[in-house]
Coordinates of C-alpha atoms in Angstrom, one line a residue:
M1 CA 0.1 -0.2 -0.1
K2 CA 3.1 2.3 1.0
R3 CA 4.3 2.0 -2.5
R4 CA 1.1 2.5 -4.4
I5 CA 0.5 5.4 -2.6
M6 CA 4.0 7.1 -3.2
R7 CA 4.0 6.1 -6.7
G8 CA 0.5 7.5 -7.2
M9 CA 1.3 10.9 -5.6
L10 CA 4.8 11.0 -7.7
A11 CA 3.1 10.0 -11.0
L12 CA 0.6 13.0 -10.3
T13 CA 3.6 15.4 -9.5
L14 CA 5.5 14.4 -12.4
G15 CA 2.7 14.8 -14.7
T16 CA 1.7 18.2 -13.3
A17 CA 5.3 19.3 -14.1
A18 CA 5.6 18.1 -17.4
A19 CA 2.3 19.7 -18.4
L20 CA 3.6 22.8 -16.8
V21 CA 7.1 22.6 -18.7
L22 CA 5.3 21.5 -22.0
A23 CA 2.8 24.7 -21.7
A24 CA 5.7 26.9 -20.8
A25 CA 7.4 25.8 -23.8
L26 CA 4.8 26.7 -26.3
I27 CA 4.4 30.0 -24.6
A28 CA 8.1 30.8 -24.8
Y29 CA 7.9 29.3 -28.3
D30 CA 5.4 31.8 -29.4
A31 CA 6.8 34.8 -27.9
F32 CA 10.0 33.9 -29.3
F33 CA 9.1 33.8 -32.7
D34 CA 6.7 37.1 -32.3
R35 CA 10.3 38.7 -31.8
F36 CA 11.9 36.9 -34.6
H37 CA 9.1 38.3 -36.8
A38 CA 9.6 41.7 -35.3
Q39 CA 13.4 41.7 -35.6
L40 CA 13.2 40.4 -39.5
K41 CA 11.0 43.4 -40.1
T42 CA 13.2 45.9 -38.6
Q43 CA 16.4 44.3 -40.6
L44 CA 14.5 44.8 -43.7
N45 CA 13.5 48.3 -43.0
T46 CA 17.2 49.1 -42.2
A47 CA 18.6 47.3 -45.2
A48 CA 16.1 48.7 -47.7
A49 CA 16.8 52.2 -46.8
S50 CA 20.5 51.6 -46.8
M51 CA 20.5 50.0 -50.3
E52 CA 18.2 53.1 -51.8
L53 CA 20.9 55.4 -50.3
A54 CA 24.0 53.7 -51.2
Q55 CA 26.1 54.3 -54.3
D56 CA 27.3 51.0 -54.5
Q57 CA 24.5 48.8 -53.9
T58 CA 26.5 45.6 -54.7
A59 CA 29.1 46.1 -52.0
L60 CA 26.4 47.4 -49.5
F61 CA 24.4 44.1 -50.4
K62 CA 27.4 41.8 -49.9
A63 CA 28.3 43.9 -46.4
L64 CA 24.6 43.4 -44.8
A65 CA 24.8 39.4 -45.8
V66 CA 28.2 39.1 -43.9
A67 CA 27.2 41.0 -41.0
N68 CA 23.9 39.0 -40.6
P69 CA 24.8 35.6 -41.4
S70 CA 21.4 33.9 -39.9
V71 CA 19.4 35.7 -42.3
R72 CA 19.3 35.2 -46.2
F73 CA 19.3 38.1 -48.4
T74 CA 18.3 38.1 -51.9
W75 CA 18.2 41.0 -54.5
I76 CA 15.7 40.8 -57.1
A77 CA 14.8 42.6 -60.3
G78 CA 11.8 43.9 -61.2
D79 CA 11.5 41.3 -63.8
G80 CA 11.9 38.3 -61.1
Q81 CA 15.5 37.8 -62.0
V82 CA 17.9 37.1 -59.1
L83 CA 20.7 39.5 -59.1
L84 CA 22.2 38.7 -55.8
D85 CA 21.6 36.0 -53.0
S86 CA 23.7 35.6 -49.7
R87 CA 23.3 31.8 -49.7
T88 CA 23.5 30.7 -53.3
G89 CA 25.1 31.8 -56.9
S90 CA 22.0 34.2 -58.4
R91 CA 22.9 32.3 -61.8
A92 CA 21.7 29.1 -60.4
M93 CA 18.4 30.4 -59.5
E94 CA 15.1 30.3 -60.8
N95 CA 13.1 33.5 -61.6
H96 CA 11.3 34.6 -58.7
L97 CA 8.8 36.7 -60.3
M98 CA 5.7 34.4 -59.1
R99 CA 6.8 34.0 -55.5
P100 CA 4.0 35.1 -53.4
E101 CA 6.2 37.5 -51.4
V102 CA 7.6 39.1 -54.5
V103 CA 4.2 39.5 -56.3
Q104 CA 3.0 41.4 -52.8
A105 CA 6.1 43.8 -53.0
L106 CA 5.7 44.6 -56.6
D107 CA 2.0 45.4 -56.2
G108 CA 2.1 47.1 -52.8
G109 CA 5.4 47.7 -51.7
D110 CA 5.8 45.1 -49.1
G111 CA 5.6 41.1 -49.1
H112 CA 5.3 38.6 -46.8
S113 CA 4.8 34.9 -47.0
E114 CA 6.0 31.5 -45.0
R115 CA 6.7 28.2 -46.6
H116 CA 7.1 25.0 -44.7
S117 CA 9.7 22.1 -45.4
T118 CA 8.7 18.8 -44.3
T119 CA 12.2 17.4 -45.0
L120 CA 13.9 19.9 -42.7
G121 CA 11.1 20.0 -40.4
A122 CA 11.4 23.8 -40.1
T123 CA 9.4 26.8 -41.6
T124 CA 11.2 29.8 -43.8
I125 CA 9.5 33.1 -43.3
Y126 CA 10.2 35.8 -46.2
Y127 CA 9.6 39.6 -46.1
A128 CA 10.2 41.7 -49.2
R129 CA 10.2 45.3 -50.1
R130 CA 10.2 47.3 -53.4
L131 CA 13.1 49.5 -53.8
A132 CA 13.1 53.2 -55.5
D133 CA 14.6 51.4 -58.6
G134 CA 11.6 48.9 -58.9
S135 CA 13.9 45.9 -57.6
V136 CA 13.0 43.8 -54.8
L137 CA 15.0 43.1 -51.6
R138 CA 13.8 39.9 -49.6
L139 CA 15.0 38.9 -46.2
A140 CA 14.5 35.1 -45.1
G141 CA 14.7 33.2 -41.8
T142 CA 14.4 30.0 -40.7
R143 CA 12.1 29.4 -38.0
T144 CA 12.5 25.8 -36.3
S145 CA 9.3 23.6 -35.1
V146 CA 8.7 23.5 -31.5
F147 CA 10.0 20.0 -30.8
A148 CA 13.3 21.3 -32.4
L149 CA 13.5 24.0 -30.2
A150 CA 12.9 21.9 -27.3
L151 CA 15.6 19.9 -28.4
G152 CA 17.9 22.6 -28.1
F153 CA 16.9 23.2 -24.6
A154 CA 17.0 19.4 -23.6
G155 CA 19.4 19.6 -21.1
L156 CA 18.1 22.2 -19.4
L157 CA 14.6 20.7 -19.4
L158 CA 16.0 17.5 -18.4
L159 CA 17.9 19.3 -15.3
A160 CA 14.7 21.1 -14.3
W161 CA 12.7 17.7 -14.4
L162 CA 15.1 16.0 -12.6
V163 CA 15.2 18.7 -9.7
I164 CA 11.4 18.3 -9.9
A165 CA 11.5 14.7 -9.6
S166 CA 13.6 14.4 -6.8
L167 CA 11.4 17.0 -5.1
S168 CA 8.4 15.2 -5.7
A169 CA 10.0 11.9 -4.7
W170 CA 10.9 13.2 -1.5
A171 CA 8.0 15.2 -0.7
A172 CA 5.8 11.9 -1.5
E173 CA 7.9 9.7 0.1
R174 CA 7.5 11.7 3.4
L175 CA 4.0 12.3 3.1
T176 CA 3.4 8.4 2.5
R177 CA 5.5 7.6 5.6
A178 CA 3.3 9.9 7.6
V179 CA 0.1 8.0 6.2
V180 CA 1.1 4.6 6.4
R181 CA 2.8 4.8 9.8
P182 CA 0.0 4.6 12.3
I183 CA -1.2 1.2 10.1
N184 CA 2.4 -0.1 10.5
E185 CA 2.3 0.4 14.2
L186 CA -0.8 -1.7 14.7
N187 CA -0.4 -4.8 17.1
L188 CA -1.4 -7.6 14.7
D189 CA -1.6 -9.9 17.3
D190 CA -3.9 -8.0 19.6
P191 CA -5.3 -5.3 17.3
L192 CA -8.0 -4.3 19.6
S193 CA -5.4 -3.2 22.2
S194 CA -4.0 -0.3 19.7
D195 CA -5.5 2.8 19.1
Q196 CA -7.4 3.0 15.7
P197 CA -5.5 5.6 13.3
Y198 CA -8.5 5.7 10.7
A199 CA -12.1 5.1 11.1
E200 CA -12.3 3.3 7.8
L201 CA -10.0 0.6 9.3
S202 CA -12.3 -0.5 12.1
P203 CA -14.3 -3.2 10.4
L204 CA -11.1 -4.8 9.1
I205 CA -9.3 -4.5 12.8
A206 CA -12.3 -6.4 14.1
R207 CA -12.3 -9.2 11.6
L208 CA -8.5 -9.4 12.1
D209 CA -9.0 -9.8 16.0
Q210 CA -11.7 -12.4 15.3
S211 CA -9.2 -14.4 12.9
N212 CA -6.6 -14.2 15.4
R213 CA -8.9 -15.9 18.2
R214 CA -10.0 -18.7 15.7
A215 CA -6.5 -19.5 14.6
A216 CA -5.2 -19.7 18.3
A217 CA -8.0 -22.1 19.0
Q218 CA -7.2 -24.2 16.0
M219 CA -3.5 -24.1 17.0
R220 CA -4.3 -25.1 20.6
E221 CA -6.5 -28.2 19.3
L222 CA -3.4 -29.1 16.7
A223 CA -1.0 -29.2 19.5
A224 CA -3.3 -31.5 21.7
R225 CA -3.9 -33.7 18.9
Q226 CA 0.0 -33.9 17.8
N227 CA 1.0 -34.6 21.6
Q228 CA -1.2 -37.5 21.7
L229 CA 0.1 -39.0 18.2
S230 CA 3.6 -38.1 19.1
A231 CA 3.7 -40.4 22.2
I232 CA 2.4 -43.0 20.3
T233 CA 4.7 -42.6 17.0
S234 CA 7.7 -41.1 18.4
G235 CA 9.4 -44.6 18.3
M236 CA 8.6 -45.9 14.9
E237 CA 11.2 -46.2 12.5
E238 CA 8.8 -45.6 9.4
G239 CA 8.0 -42.2 8.4
L240 CA 4.6 -41.1 9.7
V241 CA 2.8 -37.8 8.3
V242 CA -0.8 -36.7 9.3
L243 CA -2.7 -34.2 7.2
D244 CA -5.8 -32.2 8.0
A245 CA -8.5 -31.7 5.2
R246 CA -6.8 -28.6 4.2
Q247 CA -3.5 -30.6 3.5
Y248 CA -1.7 -28.9 6.7
V249 CA 0.8 -30.9 8.7
L250 CA -1.0 -32.1 11.8
M251 CA 1.9 -34.3 12.9
L252 CA 5.0 -35.9 11.8
N253 CA 7.2 -38.2 13.8
R254 CA 10.9 -37.9 14.1
S255 CA 11.8 -40.5 11.0
A256 CA 9.4 -38.4 8.8
A257 CA 11.3 -35.1 9.7
R258 CA 14.4 -36.8 9.3
L259 CA 13.5 -38.2 5.8
F260 CA 12.0 -34.8 4.6
G261 CA 15.0 -32.9 6.6
V262 CA 12.7 -30.5 8.6
D263 CA 12.2 -29.4 12.1
P264 CA 9.3 -31.7 13.1
Q265 CA 8.2 -29.0 15.5
A266 CA 8.3 -26.0 13.4
Q267 CA 6.7 -28.2 10.5
I268 CA 3.1 -28.3 12.4
G269 CA 0.7 -26.3 10.8
R270 CA 2.7 -25.5 7.6
H271 CA 1.4 -27.0 4.0
V272 CA 2.4 -30.5 2.7
L273 CA 4.0 -28.6 -0.2
T274 CA 6.8 -27.8 2.3
L275 CA 7.9 -31.1 3.0
G276 CA 8.8 -31.7 -0.9
R277 CA 7.3 -31.3 -4.4
D278 CA 8.1 -34.5 -5.6
M279 CA 5.1 -35.2 -8.1
A280 CA 4.7 -39.0 -6.5
L281 CA 4.4 -37.5 -3.1
L282 CA 1.7 -34.7 -4.4
S283 CA -0.2 -37.5 -6.6
A284 CA -0.5 -39.6 -3.4
V285 CA -2.0 -36.7 -1.2
R286 CA -4.3 -35.7 -3.7
T287 CA -5.5 -39.5 -4.2
A288 CA -6.0 -39.7 -0.4
M289 CA -7.9 -36.3 -0.2
E290 CA -10.2 -37.5 -2.7
G291 CA -11.2 -40.7 -0.4
A292 CA -9.0 -43.3 -1.9
S293 CA -5.8 -45.2 -0.6
A294 CA -2.8 -44.6 -2.8
T295 CA 0.9 -46.4 -3.2
E296 CA 3.5 -44.7 -4.8
H297 CA 7.3 -45.0 -4.8
L298 CA 9.4 -41.6 -3.5
A299 CA 13.0 -41.1 -3.6
L300 CA 14.7 -39.1 -0.9
N301 CA 18.3 -38.5 -0.1
G302 CA 19.4 -41.2 -2.3
R303 CA 16.9 -43.9 -0.8
Q304 CA 13.7 -45.5 -2.4
Y305 CA 10.6 -45.5 -0.2
Q306 CA 7.4 -46.7 -0.7
L307 CA 4.7 -44.0 0.3
L308 CA 1.4 -45.5 1.5
A309 CA -1.2 -42.6 1.6
S310 CA -4.8 -43.4 3.3
P311 CA -7.8 -41.0 3.5
V312 CA -8.8 -40.1 7.2
M313 CA -12.8 -39.8 7.6
E314 CA -14.5 -38.4 10.5
D315 CA -18.3 -38.2 10.7
G316 CA -18.6 -39.6 7.2
A317 CA -16.5 -36.6 5.9
R318 CA -12.9 -36.5 4.6
A319 CA -10.9 -35.0 7.7
G320 CA -7.6 -35.5 6.1
A321 CA -4.9 -38.1 5.1
L322 CA -2.4 -40.3 6.7
L323 CA 1.0 -40.9 4.9
L324 CA 3.4 -44.0 5.7
L325 CA 6.7 -44.0 4.6
L326 CA 8.7 -47.6 4.2
D327 CA 12.5 -47.9 3.4
V328 CA 12.4 -50.2 0.3
T329 CA 15.9 -49.3 -0.8
D330 CA 18.0 -52.4 0.1
K331 CA 15.0 -54.6 -1.2
Q332 CA 15.0 -52.9 -4.5
L333 CA 18.4 -52.8 -5.2
A334 CA 18.8 -56.3 -3.9
E335 CA 16.3 -57.5 -6.5
Q336 CA 17.3 -55.4 -9.3
S337 CA 21.2 -56.5 -9.1
R338 CA 19.8 -60.2 -8.7
R339 CA 17.4 -59.8 -11.7
T340 CA 20.2 -58.2 -13.8
F341 CA 23.0 -60.3 -12.8
S342 CA 21.0 -63.4 -13.3
A343 CA 19.7 -62.4 -16.8
N344 CA 23.0 -61.1 -18.3
V345 CA 25.1 -64.2 -16.8
S346 CA 22.7 -66.5 -18.0
H347 CA 22.4 -65.1 -21.2
E348 CA 26.5 -65.0 -21.7
L349 CA 27.0 -68.3 -20.3
K350 CA 24.3 -69.9 -22.2
T351 CA 25.8 -68.9 -25.8
P352 CA 29.4 -70.5 -25.5
L353 CA 27.7 -73.6 -23.6
T354 CA 25.3 -74.3 -26.1
S355 CA 27.8 -74.0 -28.8
I356 CA 30.2 -76.4 -27.0
L357 CA 27.2 -78.6 -26.4
G358 CA 25.9 -78.7 -30.0
Y359 CA 29.5 -79.8 -31.2
A360 CA 30.0 -82.4 -28.6
E361 CA 26.5 -83.9 -29.5
L362 CA 27.8 -83.9 -33.1
M363 CA 30.9 -85.8 -32.2
S364 CA 29.6 -88.0 -29.9
G365 CA 26.7 -89.0 -32.1
G366 CA 29.2 -90.0 -34.8
L367 CA 27.8 -87.3 -37.3
A368 CA 31.2 -85.5 -37.5
G369 CA 33.5 -87.0 -40.1
E370 CA 37.2 -87.5 -39.6
G371 CA 38.0 -84.4 -41.2
D372 CA 35.6 -82.6 -39.0
M373 CA 36.6 -83.8 -35.4
R374 CA 39.7 -81.8 -35.6
A375 CA 37.6 -78.5 -36.7
F376 CA 34.9 -79.3 -34.0
A377 CA 37.6 -79.8 -31.3
G378 CA 39.1 -76.5 -32.2
R379 CA 35.8 -74.7 -32.0
I380 CA 35.1 -76.5 -28.6
H381 CA 38.3 -75.1 -27.3
E382 CA 37.7 -71.6 -28.6
E383 CA 34.1 -71.5 -26.8
A384 CA 35.7 -73.0 -23.8
A385 CA 38.3 -70.2 -23.9
Q386 CA 35.8 -67.4 -24.3
L387 CA 33.7 -69.0 -21.4
L388 CA 36.7 -69.0 -19.1
T389 CA 37.6 -65.2 -20.1
L390 CA 33.9 -64.2 -19.3
I391 CA 34.1 -66.0 -15.9
D392 CA 37.4 -64.2 -15.4
D393 CA 35.8 -60.9 -16.2
I394 CA 33.0 -61.5 -14.0
I395 CA 35.3 -62.5 -11.0
H396 CA 37.2 -59.5 -11.8
L397 CA 34.5 -57.1 -12.1
S398 CA 32.8 -58.4 -8.7
R399 CA 36.3 -57.6 -7.0
L400 CA 36.5 -54.1 -8.0
D401 CA 32.8 -53.5 -6.8
E402 CA 33.9 -55.1 -3.5
R403 CA 37.3 -53.0 -3.0
P404 CA 37.9 -49.5 -1.7
A405 CA 39.5 -47.0 -3.7
A406 CA 42.9 -47.4 -5.2
R407 CA 46.1 -46.3 -3.1
A408 CA 47.3 -43.1 -4.6
D409 CA 50.9 -43.2 -3.2
E410 CA 52.0 -44.6 -6.3
L411 CA 53.1 -42.1 -9.5
V412 CA 52.3 -44.0 -12.9
E413 CA 53.3 -42.4 -16.1
L414 CA 50.2 -42.5 -18.3
S415 CA 52.1 -42.0 -21.9
A416 CA 54.1 -45.1 -21.1
L417 CA 51.3 -47.1 -20.5
C418 CA 49.6 -46.2 -23.8
K419 CA 52.7 -46.9 -25.5
A420 CA 52.9 -50.4 -23.8
A421 CA 49.1 -51.0 -24.7
A422 CA 49.6 -50.2 -28.3
A423 CA 52.8 -52.3 -28.8
R424 CA 50.6 -55.1 -27.4
L425 CA 47.6 -54.4 -29.7
A426 CA 49.9 -54.0 -32.6
P427 CA 49.5 -57.4 -34.0
A428 CA 45.5 -57.8 -33.6
A429 CA 45.4 -54.2 -35.3
E430 CA 47.5 -55.1 -38.3
K431 CA 45.2 -58.4 -38.6
A432 CA 42.0 -55.8 -38.8
G433 CA 43.9 -53.5 -40.9
V434 CA 44.0 -50.7 -38.1
T435 CA 46.8 -48.6 -37.5
I436 CA 47.5 -47.8 -33.7
E437 CA 49.7 -44.9 -32.2
A438 CA 50.1 -43.6 -29.0
G439 CA 51.2 -40.1 -28.4
G440 CA 50.7 -36.7 -26.4
E441 CA 52.7 -35.5 -23.3
A442 CA 54.7 -37.3 -20.6
A443 CA 52.4 -37.1 -17.7
S444 CA 52.1 -39.0 -14.5
V445 CA 49.2 -39.6 -12.0
R446 CA 48.6 -41.0 -8.8
G447 CA 46.7 -44.5 -8.6
E448 CA 47.4 -48.2 -8.7
R449 CA 49.4 -49.2 -11.8
T450 CA 47.6 -52.5 -12.6
L451 CA 44.2 -50.9 -12.6
L452 CA 45.6 -48.1 -14.8
E453 CA 47.2 -50.7 -17.4
E454 CA 43.5 -52.2 -17.5
L455 CA 41.9 -49.3 -17.9
V456 CA 44.4 -47.9 -21.2
F457 CA 44.2 -51.7 -22.6
N458 CA 40.5 -52.0 -22.6
L459 CA 40.1 -48.6 -23.9
A460 CA 42.4 -49.3 -27.0
D461 CA 41.4 -53.0 -27.3
N462 CA 37.7 -52.0 -27.5
A463 CA 38.7 -49.1 -30.4
V464 CA 40.4 -51.9 -32.3
K465 CA 37.9 -54.2 -32.1
Y466 CA 35.1 -52.0 -33.4
N467 CA 37.0 -50.3 -36.1
V468 CA 36.9 -50.5 -39.9
P469 CA 39.4 -51.7 -42.2
G470 CA 41.9 -48.7 -43.0
G471 CA 40.7 -46.9 -39.8
S472 CA 42.9 -45.8 -37.1
V473 CA 43.4 -45.7 -33.4
R474 CA 45.2 -43.0 -31.2
L475 CA 45.9 -42.8 -27.6
S476 CA 47.3 -39.3 -26.5
V477 CA 47.9 -38.0 -23.0
R478 CA 47.7 -34.1 -22.0
T479 CA 48.1 -32.2 -19.1
G480 CA 46.2 -28.7 -18.2
P481 CA 45.6 -26.6 -15.1
E482 CA 42.8 -29.0 -14.0
G483 CA 44.6 -32.0 -14.3
V484 CA 45.6 -34.8 -16.6
S485 CA 43.5 -36.3 -19.5
L486 CA 43.7 -39.7 -21.4
T487 CA 42.0 -39.7 -24.9
V488 CA 41.5 -42.8 -27.2
D489 CA 40.3 -41.7 -30.5
D490 CA 39.1 -44.3 -33.3
T491 CA 37.7 -43.9 -36.8
G492 CA 35.4 -46.8 -36.2
I493 CA 31.8 -47.7 -36.4
G494 CA 30.5 -45.4 -33.9
I495 CA 27.7 -45.2 -31.4
P496 CA 24.1 -44.4 -32.2
E497 CA 23.4 -41.0 -29.8
D498 CA 20.5 -43.0 -28.0
E499 CA 22.9 -45.7 -27.1
Q500 CA 25.8 -44.0 -25.5
G501 CA 24.4 -43.6 -22.1
R502 CA 24.7 -47.2 -21.8
V503 CA 28.0 -48.6 -23.1
F504 CA 29.5 -48.7 -19.7
E505 CA 26.8 -51.1 -18.5
R506 CA 27.9 -54.7 -18.0
F507 CA 27.6 -57.2 -20.9
Y508 CA 26.3 -54.2 -23.0
R509 CA 27.1 -54.4 -26.6
V510 CA 26.2 -51.7 -29.4
D511 CA 26.6 -53.3 -32.2
K512 CA 24.3 -56.8 -31.9
S513 CA 25.1 -57.8 -35.3
R514 CA 29.0 -57.9 -34.5
S515 CA 28.6 -59.8 -31.2
K516 CA 29.7 -63.1 -32.8
E517 CA 32.1 -61.6 -35.0
V518 CA 33.9 -59.7 -32.2
P519 CA 35.5 -61.5 -29.3
G520 CA 34.8 -60.2 -26.2
T521 CA 32.7 -60.3 -23.1
G522 CA 31.0 -57.1 -22.9
L523 CA 32.6 -56.1 -19.7
G524 CA 35.7 -54.1 -20.9
L525 CA 34.2 -50.8 -20.8
S526 CA 32.6 -51.5 -17.6
I527 CA 35.8 -52.7 -15.7
A528 CA 37.4 -49.5 -17.5
K529 CA 34.9 -47.3 -15.7
H530 CA 35.4 -48.9 -12.6
A531 CA 39.0 -48.6 -12.8
A532 CA 39.0 -44.8 -13.3
Q533 CA 36.7 -44.4 -10.6
L534 CA 38.7 -46.3 -8.2
C535 CA 42.1 -44.2 -9.4
G536 CA 39.7 -40.9 -8.7
G537 CA 39.1 -40.3 -12.5
T538 CA 36.0 -39.8 -14.2
I539 CA 35.3 -41.3 -17.9
A540 CA 33.0 -39.9 -20.8
L541 CA 32.3 -40.6 -24.4
Q542 CA 31.5 -38.8 -27.3
S543 CA 30.8 -40.5 -30.8
V544 CA 29.2 -40.1 -34.2
L545 CA 27.7 -43.1 -36.1
G546 CA 29.5 -44.1 -39.0
K547 CA 32.7 -41.7 -37.9
G548 CA 34.1 -42.7 -34.7
T549 CA 34.5 -42.4 -31.2
Q550 CA 36.3 -40.6 -28.6
V551 CA 36.7 -41.6 -24.7
R552 CA 38.4 -39.4 -22.4
V553 CA 39.2 -39.9 -18.8
E554 CA 40.0 -36.6 -16.7
F555 CA 42.4 -37.3 -13.7
P556 CA 42.3 -34.3 -11.1
A557 CA 45.7 -32.3 -10.5

């Protein structure tokens, strides 16, 4: 209200000031140009008299033009031919016989006219007089528009307006403060105990006092209910929240307060939205308020909870809702881990075992000839080796999951690991028609050598496997102010954008059609990610389908 009063008073004052300034400008404009006309007439009288008395009219004309540079002098012969002009060469000017002021001067001795220029935004005033020899002397002056004149005084007008605005703001602020001060000094807790500043506020003060009394009674009732419920629910591990019909908190136990991160006492009487704005929470509360039970899953502080919401009925009407939160994090994680592990391991183990079983059946049933026995035995050997590799990777990954962060007391030179990995993979790269090289700066990071070797080798091995004939793989190390970065670039098949977020999952392969052609377990990038995290690094991937992939590992300085 204070701001509205102040803004209104200030707007009225400034509007009035602006109107006064505009009116003063218009009055000054008229007075200024009345004097301008009079001066132009006086100059014409003086110049005409001087020209009639002068022996050398041409010299006098030029002297008058130099002495009055703001006025344009024109000497016109009786036939309208321009003899001299102070602004333009007379030869370049057209005949002036039909100009209104010249016509008037030739007929009656004196002439006057005004012509407005839209382009220049100004009006030119002409006064002419016929001389004794029949020629005409014409003087012209330019009258600018009121807006152009005001623009010339813009600085002064702006200064005056700022002074008025400052004084108006000061006066409006003091007057507003005086009006609002009695209202601000009202005792809102007990409004009837204060002197009523304005009679118009009496109904409002009476209603405010009634509202305060009702609110106090409700708060006492809420506090009593809360104490009763707190005595029952204080020892519960589950979170419990009781809401009234307006979705305000009547009671919440210590567990619920801890889950939502609030003070249990300060939360009483506040809306459920102050607990959280999770859509699952709001949906469950809304359903309960409509008279039906609801079950939702809620994520709080990195934990998963099952939210049970039930309506509370009183005399057949909905009086509120009861919310119960059960911690199901461990249960969900265990179930998810069990399902994922069972599905992935079953699938990955089934493939080589099925192949081994098939070849063994052919051999045991005598369906394989002598020439095929050796080939079948070789395939069984390859599948068994792949199976053992898969089992080893699963065991190794499980150990990485269980171990703490790597020791940081060992300084490992990354560029040397890159060169060693490139050398190890050179035969495989050559067989696949891929070139591999290692370069960059010599840089060291603190970590565990074995883990870092696995990290570099797995990234490089993946880049070679999923490359194309004639492609390339480059391992490079760079140092910067934020730490050391290891980059593995390849020109391989690339990864679709919608699958790039899953490449570090266990057993996940992007190119399903090449899964059988490319040897591997699908755990290489998962092992690399674990190794990077255990050494304090972060791993990220960028890829363009059909062009290649870049994997970047950042180690902090």
